[in-house]
């Protein structure tokens, strides 16, 4: 595109997409942000009732803050913990509407396909000189634009994992859609009418499931007849209790401790080793079944909330040359650093353009989507990703390779630190260990990769 400013298309106007736009702008390039929803931060709006585990200081991008400064924006208290709604009102909305980014964002613009002008996936010679062609849908119909580089920060919120324990929808899941919700519905407020006085099963063992179960227990205090049933694929409920007081992200530790108390006291009914296979109707209610043929177990409930994480949507990237790990669906260099099979706890070391690039020069995955199916993403990791990517696109390879982020050591393990969870096993719980031998064996690969393993510093 000659001597003109480089145009960088950014898919998604969430926290990381807006940060990417701010960094691109600071580098003297032109960002163009395509957001499928009606406003910036549309996915955040879906979980606005949820409090973040990390305080404000870890949720505001530096380039975005520099862009906001001249508008008279007041930075929130760095030590306070925002909800999703506060993140929107006090940071994302002002960033999207009061700064230069206002002219760069196109809302209600859903990307349907990305390719190279004049090149299909199989054609190589001269490919990297060709601009990207991005097709998107808006109210006026299909539109096409060209860009020199693309950063996909479209996230994973709108492609949740299904209920089936084999990664496929449970048999009957589509047919029972009216009784199934995904992610973290607002059971105490916006969705209260749907869940109050009902028996509600929550499937999952991560923070979304834990937070929803705690909210259902609170709803049970307010409305008689509300009963929470926790469906757990694994055998050990204590794994979901987290690091308790040893967790360096205090809000996350408190959540685990509160949850442990509810489970221990029996206020939340627990069904372990419950790998959902079938959903069916039973006397006007929902029958959730696990197992096949002779060994079927079932629970009958009014509603099911599936909190089993999310997966990336690559459907609009099928003409691009992506290098993805076959299991985690993250970029191949990043995948071993975040693989949940290897990392029971600890931080992922900061990373940038090098780990996030593909065999398609100028195309990058960033933010939650770059983690594929791994659940360990922190917002500030995404901010560091896009800082490095913007530098890379601008040709500043030195800045792209530099690490400018120091993460809090989470010190959170798969179990331990919560008294009511029973005795702590292995090295988890307790203060961070200094010597390598104190690490959980599964976290040795993380240690070698400069990540903090199981409570190791």
GROMACS .gro file of C-alpha atoms in nm:
model
  457
    1UNK     CA    1   0.000   0.000   0.000
    2UNK     CA    2   0.280   0.235  -0.097
    3UNK     CA    3   0.405   0.500   0.143
    4UNK     CA    4   0.067   0.535   0.309
    5UNK     CA    5   0.009   0.447   0.673
    6UNK     CA    6  -0.022   0.076   0.734
    7UNK     CA    7  -0.380  -0.031   0.794
    8UNK     CA    8  -0.422  -0.287   1.071
    9UNK     CA    9  -0.758  -0.464   1.095
   10UNK     CA   10  -0.851  -0.577   1.446
   11UNK     CA   11  -1.129  -0.831   1.497
   12UNK     CA   12  -1.320  -0.763   1.819
   13UNK     CA   13  -1.354  -0.448   2.032
   14UNK     CA   14  -1.307  -0.610   2.372
   15UNK     CA   15  -1.035  -0.510   2.621
   16UNK     CA   16  -0.751  -0.664   2.416
   17UNK     CA   17  -0.887  -0.547   2.079
   18UNK     CA   18  -0.912  -0.186   2.201
   19UNK     CA   19  -0.563  -0.209   2.354
   20UNK     CA   20  -0.436  -0.338   2.017
   21UNK     CA   21  -0.594  -0.037   1.845
   22UNK     CA   22  -0.431   0.201   2.097
   23UNK     CA   23  -0.086   0.048   2.037
   24UNK     CA   24  -0.134   0.050   1.658
   25UNK     CA   25  -0.231   0.418   1.676
   26UNK     CA   26   0.072   0.501   1.893
   27UNK     CA   27   0.294   0.337   1.632
   28UNK     CA   28   0.165   0.578   1.365
   29UNK     CA   29  -0.048   0.319   1.187
   30UNK     CA   30  -0.424   0.314   1.119
   31UNK     CA   31  -0.635   0.071   1.324
   32UNK     CA   32  -0.971  -0.049   1.195
   33UNK     CA   33  -1.171  -0.240   1.457
   34UNK     CA   34  -1.458  -0.466   1.352
   35UNK     CA   35  -1.695  -0.554   1.639
   36UNK     CA   36  -1.979  -0.802   1.585
   37UNK     CA   37  -2.186  -0.664   1.874
   38UNK     CA   38  -2.375  -0.333   1.893
   39UNK     CA   39  -2.108  -0.170   2.114
   40UNK     CA   40  -1.746  -0.209   2.218
   41UNK     CA   41  -1.709  -0.465   2.497
   42UNK     CA   42  -2.020  -0.655   2.389
   43UNK     CA   43  -1.891  -0.987   2.531
   44UNK     CA   44  -1.800  -0.818   2.863
   45UNK     CA   45  -2.162  -0.694   2.879
   46UNK     CA   46  -2.270  -1.062   2.902
   47UNK     CA   47  -2.080  -1.109   3.229
   48UNK     CA   48  -2.113  -0.757   3.372
   49UNK     CA   49  -2.235  -0.894   3.708
   50UNK     CA   50  -1.910  -1.088   3.763
   51UNK     CA   51  -1.625  -0.945   3.970
   52UNK     CA   52  -1.277  -0.985   3.823
   53UNK     CA   53  -1.010  -1.167   4.025
   54UNK     CA   54  -0.746  -0.908   3.942
   55UNK     CA   55  -0.755  -0.543   4.055
   56UNK     CA   56  -0.773  -0.243   3.820
   57UNK     CA   57  -0.393  -0.212   3.796
   58UNK     CA   58  -0.386  -0.538   3.598
   59UNK     CA   59  -0.682  -0.454   3.373
   60UNK     CA   60  -0.585  -0.122   3.213
   61UNK     CA   61  -0.353  -0.117   2.915
   62UNK     CA   62  -0.078   0.148   2.925
   63UNK     CA   63  -0.125   0.276   2.569
   64UNK     CA   64  -0.501   0.292   2.627
   65UNK     CA   65  -0.445   0.493   2.948
   66UNK     CA   66  -0.220   0.737   2.755
   67UNK     CA   67  -0.496   0.778   2.497
   68UNK     CA   68  -0.755   0.841   2.769
   69UNK     CA   69  -0.546   1.090   2.970
   70UNK     CA   70  -0.625   1.405   2.764
   71UNK     CA   71  -1.001   1.337   2.783
   72UNK     CA   72  -1.009   1.413   3.158
   73UNK     CA   73  -1.054   1.043   3.238
   74UNK     CA   74  -1.012   0.947   3.603
   75UNK     CA   75  -0.820   0.626   3.652
   76UNK     CA   76  -0.999   0.397   3.899
   77UNK     CA   77  -0.835   0.294   4.228
   78UNK     CA   78  -0.559   0.053   4.115
   79UNK     CA   79  -0.621  -0.178   4.414
   80UNK     CA   80  -1.002  -0.208   4.370
   81UNK     CA   81  -1.159  -0.507   4.197
   82UNK     CA   82  -1.398  -0.412   3.916
   83UNK     CA   83  -1.702  -0.603   3.796
   84UNK     CA   84  -1.744  -0.655   3.423
   85UNK     CA   85  -1.995  -0.368   3.425
   86UNK     CA   86  -1.747  -0.133   3.594
   87UNK     CA   87  -1.476  -0.238   3.347
   88UNK     CA   88  -1.715  -0.127   3.071
   89UNK     CA   89  -1.842   0.195   3.227
   90UNK     CA   90  -1.515   0.325   3.370
   91UNK     CA   91  -1.267   0.208   3.107
   92UNK     CA   92  -1.382   0.037   2.786
   93UNK     CA   93  -1.673   0.267   2.696
   94UNK     CA   94  -1.475   0.592   2.751
   95UNK     CA   95  -1.185   0.440   2.553
   96UNK     CA   96  -1.414   0.348   2.263
   97UNK     CA   97  -1.621   0.667   2.257
   98UNK     CA   98  -1.411   0.958   2.389
   99UNK     CA   99  -1.074   0.900   2.222
  100UNK     CA  100  -0.937   0.881   1.867
  101UNK     CA  101  -1.047   0.517   1.862
  102UNK     CA  102  -1.406   0.636   1.816
  103UNK     CA  103  -1.344   0.681   1.442
  104UNK     CA  104  -1.169   0.344   1.409
  105UNK     CA  105  -1.445   0.118   1.546
  106UNK     CA  106  -1.722  -0.029   1.332
  107UNK     CA  107  -1.986  -0.194   1.550
  108UNK     CA  108  -2.248  -0.448   1.436
  109UNK     CA  109  -1.984  -0.566   1.189
  110UNK     CA  110  -1.937  -0.943   1.203
  111UNK     CA  111  -1.630  -1.078   1.021
  112UNK     CA  112  -1.732  -1.369   0.797
  113UNK     CA  113  -1.403  -1.446   0.615
  114UNK     CA  114  -1.039  -1.337   0.585
  115UNK     CA  115  -0.808  -1.417   0.294
  116UNK     CA  116  -0.528  -1.257   0.086
  117UNK     CA  117  -0.623  -1.050  -0.218
  118UNK     CA  118  -0.581  -1.280  -0.518
  119UNK     CA  119  -0.444  -1.573  -0.317
  120UNK     CA  120  -0.618  -1.882  -0.190
  121UNK     CA  121  -0.462  -2.089   0.089
  122UNK     CA  122  -0.265  -2.312  -0.148
  123UNK     CA  123  -0.094  -2.037  -0.350
  124UNK     CA  124   0.249  -1.932  -0.219
  125UNK     CA  125   0.464  -1.717  -0.450
  126UNK     CA  126   0.429  -1.345  -0.370
  127UNK     CA  127   0.173  -1.419  -0.100
  128UNK     CA  128   0.320  -1.205   0.175
  129UNK     CA  129   0.310  -0.893  -0.044
  130UNK     CA  130  -0.066  -0.927  -0.098
  131UNK     CA  131  -0.291  -0.731   0.139
  132UNK     CA  132  -0.550  -0.909   0.349
  133UNK     CA  133  -0.911  -0.910   0.233
  134UNK     CA  134  -1.163  -0.902   0.517
  135UNK     CA  135  -1.530  -0.967   0.456
  136UNK     CA  136  -1.787  -0.868   0.715
  137UNK     CA  137  -2.162  -0.835   0.753
  138UNK     CA  138  -2.340  -0.529   0.884
  139UNK     CA  139  -2.692  -0.392   0.861
  140UNK     CA  140  -2.637  -0.292   0.499
  141UNK     CA  141  -2.522  -0.639   0.390
  142UNK     CA  142  -2.180  -0.778   0.302
  143UNK     CA  143  -1.881  -0.541   0.303
  144UNK     CA  144  -1.515  -0.588   0.205
  145UNK     CA  145  -1.203  -0.407   0.327
  146UNK     CA  146  -0.829  -0.447   0.280
  147UNK     CA  147  -0.555  -0.430   0.541
  148UNK     CA  148  -0.177  -0.473   0.568
  149UNK     CA  149  -0.204  -0.680   0.886
  150UNK     CA  150  -0.473  -0.849   1.094
  151UNK     CA  151  -0.496  -0.906   1.471
  152UNK     CA  152  -0.777  -1.143   1.569
  153UNK     CA  153  -0.886  -1.062   1.926
  154UNK     CA  154  -1.241  -1.191   1.883
  155UNK     CA  155  -1.224  -1.398   2.203
  156UNK     CA  156  -1.416  -1.716   2.278
  157UNK     CA  157  -1.721  -1.606   2.480
  158UNK     CA  158  -1.974  -1.680   2.207
  159UNK     CA  159  -1.845  -2.032   2.139
  160UNK     CA  160  -1.883  -2.213   2.473
  161UNK     CA  161  -1.793  -2.578   2.512
  162UNK     CA  162  -2.093  -2.812   2.507
  163UNK     CA  163  -2.214  -3.030   2.796
  164UNK     CA  164  -2.087  -3.361   2.656
  165UNK     CA  165  -1.775  -3.490   2.832
  166UNK     CA  166  -1.628  -3.600   2.496
  167UNK     CA  167  -1.623  -3.244   2.359
  168UNK     CA  168  -1.939  -3.301   2.155
  169UNK     CA  169  -2.287  -3.182   2.250
  170UNK     CA  170  -2.465  -3.432   2.475
  171UNK     CA  171  -2.730  -3.639   2.297
  172UNK     CA  172  -3.044  -3.424   2.316
  173UNK     CA  173  -2.858  -3.102   2.410
  174UNK     CA  174  -2.983  -2.907   2.106
  175UNK     CA  175  -3.341  -3.024   2.162
  176UNK     CA  176  -3.336  -2.915   2.530
  177UNK     CA  177  -3.185  -2.572   2.453
  178UNK     CA  178  -3.468  -2.391   2.637
  179UNK     CA  179  -3.347  -2.539   2.969
  180UNK     CA  180  -2.971  -2.503   2.911
  181UNK     CA  181  -2.760  -2.189   2.958
  182UNK     CA  182  -2.383  -2.146   2.909
  183UNK     CA  183  -2.109  -1.948   3.080
  184UNK     CA  184  -2.218  -1.740   3.381
  185UNK     CA  185  -2.582  -1.631   3.373
  186UNK     CA  186  -2.676  -1.361   3.625
  187UNK     CA  187  -2.878  -1.594   3.846
  188UNK     CA  188  -2.938  -1.343   4.127
  189UNK     CA  189  -3.047  -1.042   3.923
  190UNK     CA  190  -3.109  -1.034   3.545
  191UNK     CA  191  -3.192  -1.407   3.523
  192UNK     CA  192  -3.341  -1.439   3.872
  193UNK     CA  193  -3.691  -1.528   3.752
  194UNK     CA  194  -3.553  -1.821   3.553
  195UNK     CA  195  -3.367  -1.981   3.847
  196UNK     CA  196  -3.543  -1.877   4.170
  197UNK     CA  197  -3.716  -2.166   4.348
  198UNK     CA  198  -3.575  -2.419   4.099
  199UNK     CA  199  -3.333  -2.710   4.118
  200UNK     CA  200  -3.038  -2.600   3.905
  201UNK     CA  201  -2.745  -2.817   3.800
  202UNK     CA  202  -2.412  -2.650   3.722
  203UNK     CA  203  -2.162  -2.847   3.516
  204UNK     CA  204  -1.793  -2.753   3.539
  205UNK     CA  205  -1.506  -2.713   3.784
  206UNK     CA  206  -1.356  -2.375   3.694
  207UNK     CA  207  -1.413  -2.028   3.835
  208UNK     CA  208  -1.729  -1.971   3.628
  209UNK     CA  209  -1.894  -2.281   3.774
  210UNK     CA  210  -1.779  -2.198   4.127
  211UNK     CA  211  -1.903  -1.837   4.105
  212UNK     CA  212  -2.241  -1.946   3.967
  213UNK     CA  213  -2.285  -2.211   4.240
  214UNK     CA  214  -2.206  -1.953   4.511
  215UNK     CA  215  -2.465  -1.718   4.358
  216UNK     CA  216  -2.724  -1.998   4.348
  217UNK     CA  217  -2.658  -2.072   4.717
  218UNK     CA  218  -2.718  -1.701   4.791
  219UNK     CA  219  -3.036  -1.710   4.584
  220UNK     CA  220  -3.140  -2.010   4.796
  221UNK     CA  221  -3.112  -1.789   5.106
  222UNK     CA  222  -3.352  -1.541   4.946
  223UNK     CA  223  -3.598  -1.776   4.770
  224UNK     CA  224  -3.708  -2.106   4.926
  225UNK     CA  225  -3.681  -2.412   4.704
  226UNK     CA  226  -3.371  -2.298   4.515
  227UNK     CA  227  -3.130  -2.592   4.513
  228UNK     CA  228  -2.786  -2.604   4.352
  229UNK     CA  229  -2.646  -2.932   4.222
  230UNK     CA  230  -2.280  -2.939   4.121
  231UNK     CA  231  -2.200  -3.183   3.841
  232UNK     CA  232  -1.829  -3.255   3.840
  233UNK     CA  233  -1.654  -3.457   3.571
  234UNK     CA  234  -1.359  -3.533   3.799
  235UNK     CA  235  -1.346  -3.727   4.124
  236UNK     CA  236  -1.203  -3.464   4.361
  237UNK     CA  237  -1.418  -3.158   4.449
  238UNK     CA  238  -1.126  -3.005   4.645
  239UNK     CA  239  -0.942  -2.927   4.320
  240UNK     CA  240  -1.192  -2.647   4.257
  241UNK     CA  241  -1.122  -2.486   4.595
  242UNK     CA  242  -0.801  -2.327   4.469
  243UNK     CA  243  -0.519  -2.188   4.678
  244UNK     CA  244  -0.726  -2.014   4.943
  245UNK     CA  245  -0.517  -1.767   5.141
  246UNK     CA  246  -0.204  -1.864   4.945
  247UNK     CA  247  -0.345  -1.730   4.620
  248UNK     CA  248  -0.167  -1.404   4.528
  249UNK     CA  249  -0.489  -1.291   4.355
  250UNK     CA  250  -0.679  -1.254   4.683
  251UNK     CA  251  -1.028  -1.236   4.532
  252UNK     CA  252  -0.975  -1.570   4.364
  253UNK     CA  253  -0.857  -1.728   4.688
  254UNK     CA  254  -1.160  -1.592   4.878
  255UNK     CA  255  -1.395  -1.736   4.617
  256UNK     CA  256  -1.244  -2.082   4.665
  257UNK     CA  257  -1.266  -2.060   5.043
  258UNK     CA  258  -1.631  -1.950   5.037
  259UNK     CA  259  -1.714  -2.230   4.795
  260UNK     CA  260  -1.537  -2.495   5.005
  261UNK     CA  261  -1.751  -2.397   5.306
  262UNK     CA  262  -2.076  -2.430   5.107
  263UNK     CA  263  -1.980  -2.773   4.973
  264UNK     CA  264  -1.856  -2.900   5.311
  265UNK     CA  265  -2.179  -2.791   5.485
  266UNK     CA  266  -2.389  -2.971   5.223
  267UNK     CA  267  -2.565  -2.659   5.093
  268UNK     CA  268  -2.444  -2.749   4.746
  269UNK     CA  269  -2.518  -3.108   4.643
  270UNK     CA  270  -2.222  -3.268   4.466
  271UNK     CA  271  -2.222  -3.540   4.199
  272UNK     CA  272  -1.864  -3.643   4.118
  273UNK     CA  273  -1.734  -3.836   3.815
  274UNK     CA  274  -2.039  -3.718   3.626
  275UNK     CA  275  -1.950  -3.708   3.256
  276UNK     CA  276  -2.271  -3.591   3.087
  277UNK     CA  277  -2.379  -3.800   2.787
  278UNK     CA  278  -2.755  -3.741   2.748
  279UNK     CA  279  -3.014  -3.471   2.814
  280UNK     CA  280  -3.381  -3.571   2.800
  281UNK     CA  281  -3.724  -3.464   2.921
  282UNK     CA  282  -3.867  -3.631   3.229
  283UNK     CA  283  -4.214  -3.536   3.361
  284UNK     CA  284  -4.176  -3.181   3.233
  285UNK     CA  285  -3.827  -3.143   3.383
  286UNK     CA  286  -3.474  -3.201   3.257
  287UNK     CA  287  -3.304  -3.536   3.306
  288UNK     CA  288  -2.924  -3.512   3.293
  289UNK     CA  289  -2.755  -3.849   3.244
  290UNK     CA  290  -2.398  -3.971   3.266
  291UNK     CA  291  -2.254  -4.297   3.135
  292UNK     CA  292  -2.379  -4.546   2.878
  293UNK     CA  293  -2.579  -4.874   2.869
  294UNK     CA  294  -2.550  -5.053   3.205
  295UNK     CA  295  -2.384  -4.780   3.412
  296UNK     CA  296  -2.614  -4.480   3.362
  297UNK     CA  297  -2.660  -4.227   3.646
  298UNK     CA  298  -2.909  -3.944   3.622
  299UNK     CA  299  -3.019  -3.632   3.805
  300UNK     CA  300  -3.352  -3.460   3.740
  301UNK     CA  301  -3.342  -3.080   3.755
  302UNK     CA  302  -3.530  -2.776   3.623
  303UNK     CA  303  -3.233  -2.604   3.459
  304UNK     CA  304  -2.875  -2.682   3.356
  305UNK     CA  305  -2.592  -2.427   3.342
  306UNK     CA  306  -2.292  -2.548   3.140
  307UNK     CA  307  -1.974  -2.377   3.269
  308UNK     CA  308  -1.716  -2.595   3.097
  309UNK     CA  309  -1.511  -2.322   2.932
  310UNK     CA  310  -1.490  -2.199   2.578
  311UNK     CA  311  -1.322  -2.279   2.249
  312UNK     CA  312  -1.199  -2.057   1.963
  313UNK     CA  313  -1.399  -2.016   1.642
  314UNK     CA  314  -1.170  -2.053   1.339
  315UNK     CA  315  -1.449  -2.080   1.081
  316UNK     CA  316  -1.375  -1.742   0.922
  317UNK     CA  317  -0.999  -1.810   0.907
  318UNK     CA  318  -1.011  -2.121   0.686
  319UNK     CA  319  -0.820  -1.955   0.397
  320UNK     CA  320  -0.530  -1.849   0.619
  321UNK     CA  321  -0.223  -2.058   0.703
  322UNK     CA  322  -0.251  -2.111   1.077
  323UNK     CA  323  -0.008  -2.313   1.288
  324UNK     CA  324  -0.216  -2.444   1.576
  325UNK     CA  325  -0.149  -2.706   1.841
  326UNK     CA  326  -0.379  -3.002   1.762
  327UNK     CA  327  -0.497  -3.038   2.121
  328UNK     CA  328  -0.502  -2.689   2.275
  329UNK     CA  329  -0.586  -2.505   1.948
  330UNK     CA  330  -0.341  -2.229   2.044
  331UNK     CA  331  -0.043  -2.116   1.831
  332UNK     CA  332   0.211  -2.401   1.836
  333UNK     CA  333   0.488  -2.211   2.018
  334UNK     CA  334   0.251  -2.084   2.287
  335UNK     CA  335   0.063  -2.409   2.347
  336UNK     CA  336   0.323  -2.590   2.566
  337UNK     CA  337   0.344  -2.283   2.792
  338UNK     CA  338  -0.031  -2.289   2.868
  339UNK     CA  339  -0.128  -2.655   2.832
  340UNK     CA  340  -0.366  -2.730   3.124
  341UNK     CA  341  -0.253  -3.095   3.114
  342UNK     CA  342   0.094  -2.975   3.220
  343UNK     CA  343   0.023  -2.657   3.416
  344UNK     CA  344  -0.177  -2.717   3.729
  345UNK     CA  345  -0.092  -2.369   3.850
  346UNK     CA  346   0.158  -2.088   3.824
  347UNK     CA  347   0.188  -1.811   3.570
  348UNK     CA  348   0.249  -1.831   3.198
  349UNK     CA  349   0.559  -1.632   3.109
  350UNK     CA  350   0.490  -1.315   2.909
  351UNK     CA  351   0.500  -1.363   2.535
  352UNK     CA  352   0.438  -1.165   2.218
  353UNK     CA  353   0.462  -1.156   1.840
  354UNK     CA  354   0.712  -1.441   1.810
  355UNK     CA  355   0.488  -1.692   1.989
  356UNK     CA  356   0.168  -1.564   1.827
  357UNK     CA  357   0.264  -1.546   1.459
  358UNK     CA  358   0.170  -1.806   1.199
  359UNK     CA  359   0.281  -1.913   0.851
  360UNK     CA  360   0.071  -1.618   0.733
  361UNK     CA  361   0.294  -1.309   0.767
  362UNK     CA  362   0.106  -1.018   0.920
  363UNK     CA  363  -0.166  -1.228   1.083
  364UNK     CA  364  -0.178  -1.275   1.462
  365UNK     CA  365  -0.412  -1.428   1.718
  366UNK     CA  366  -0.418  -1.239   2.049
  367UNK     CA  367  -0.616  -1.222   2.370
  368UNK     CA  368  -0.834  -1.504   2.499
  369UNK     CA  369  -0.861  -1.661   2.153
  370UNK     CA  370  -0.484  -1.709   2.136
  371UNK     CA  371  -0.509  -1.944   2.436
  372UNK     CA  372  -0.733  -2.180   2.240
  373UNK     CA  373  -0.899  -2.414   2.488
  374UNK     CA  374  -0.666  -2.334   2.779
  375UNK     CA  375  -0.846  -2.154   3.066
  376UNK     CA  376  -0.557  -1.961   3.221
  377UNK     CA  377  -0.573  -1.622   3.043
  378UNK     CA  378  -0.506  -1.292   3.226
  379UNK     CA  379  -0.609  -0.963   3.063
  380UNK     CA  380  -0.269  -0.800   3.108
  381UNK     CA  381  -0.109  -1.093   2.926
  382UNK     CA  382  -0.324  -0.990   2.629
  383UNK     CA  383  -0.212  -0.628   2.662
  384UNK     CA  384   0.153  -0.740   2.649
  385UNK     CA  385   0.072  -0.956   2.344
  386UNK     CA  386  -0.070  -0.666   2.142
  387UNK     CA  387   0.205  -0.424   2.248
  388UNK     CA  388   0.458  -0.668   2.103
  389UNK     CA  389   0.247  -0.738   1.791
  390UNK     CA  390   0.200  -0.367   1.712
  391UNK     CA  391   0.578  -0.319   1.739
  392UNK     CA  392   0.632  -0.618   1.510
  393UNK     CA  393   0.392  -0.486   1.244
  394UNK     CA  394   0.559  -0.144   1.262
  395UNK     CA  395   0.898  -0.310   1.197
  396UNK     CA  396   1.041  -0.248   1.545
  397UNK     CA  397   1.165  -0.602   1.600
  398UNK     CA  398   1.365  -0.505   1.909
  399UNK     CA  399   1.057  -0.376   2.093
  400UNK     CA  400   0.856  -0.675   1.971
  401UNK     CA  401   1.106  -0.915   2.128
  402UNK     CA  402   1.130  -0.725   2.457
  403UNK     CA  403   0.928  -0.835   2.761
  404UNK     CA  404   0.764  -0.539   2.935
  405UNK     CA  405   0.535  -0.722   3.170
  406UNK     CA  406   0.586  -0.850   3.522
  407UNK     CA  407   0.299  -1.074   3.630
  408UNK     CA  408   0.194  -1.142   3.989
  409UNK     CA  409   0.297  -1.490   4.093
  410UNK     CA  410  -0.037  -1.652   4.145
  411UNK     CA  411   0.085  -1.922   4.380
  412UNK     CA  412  -0.245  -2.099   4.315
  413UNK     CA  413  -0.246  -2.478   4.299
  414UNK     CA  414  -0.494  -2.746   4.212
  415UNK     CA  415  -0.564  -2.798   4.581
  416UNK     CA  416  -0.464  -2.684   4.927
  417UNK     CA  417  -0.484  -2.375   5.143
  418UNK     CA  418  -0.849  -2.428   5.235
  419UNK     CA  419  -0.880  -2.581   5.577
  420UNK     CA  420  -1.223  -2.734   5.518
  421UNK     CA  421  -1.098  -2.912   5.210
  422UNK     CA  422  -0.913  -3.163   5.424
  423UNK     CA  423  -0.538  -3.227   5.438
  424UNK     CA  424  -0.315  -3.064   5.181
  425UNK     CA  425  -0.122  -3.308   4.966
  426UNK     CA  426   0.210  -3.268   4.790
  427UNK     CA  427   0.378  -2.934   4.747
  428UNK     CA  428   0.066  -2.727   4.692
  429UNK     CA  429  -0.049  -2.478   4.953
  430UNK     CA  430   0.186  -2.305   5.193
  431UNK     CA  431   0.423  -2.028   5.091
  432UNK     CA  432   0.593  -2.022   4.752
  433UNK     CA  433   0.884  -2.266   4.744
  434UNK     CA  434   1.231  -2.155   4.640
  435UNK     CA  435   1.389  -2.483   4.537
  436UNK     CA  436   1.298  -2.662   4.214
  437UNK     CA  437   1.253  -2.996   4.392
  438UNK     CA  438   0.954  -2.859   4.579
  439UNK     CA  439   0.761  -2.819   4.255
  440UNK     CA  440   0.486  -3.054   4.153
  441UNK     CA  441   0.631  -3.294   3.897
  442UNK     CA  442   0.374  -3.186   3.642
  443UNK     CA  443   0.498  -2.831   3.662
  444UNK     CA  444   0.865  -2.904   3.594
  445UNK     CA  445   0.817  -2.820   3.222
  446UNK     CA  446   0.680  -2.480   3.325
  447UNK     CA  447   0.983  -2.420   3.547
  448UNK     CA  448   1.219  -2.501   3.260
  449UNK     CA  449   1.030  -2.255   3.039
  450UNK     CA  450   1.085  -1.976   3.295
  451UNK     CA  451   0.726  -1.990   3.412
  452UNK     CA  452   0.644  -2.006   3.779
  453UNK     CA  453   0.540  -2.358   3.855
  454UNK     CA  454   0.341  -2.486   4.148
  455UNK     CA  455   0.397  -2.214   4.404
  456UNK     CA  456   0.762  -2.186   4.297
  457UNK     CA  457   0.905  -1.841   4.258
   0.00000   0.00000   0.00000
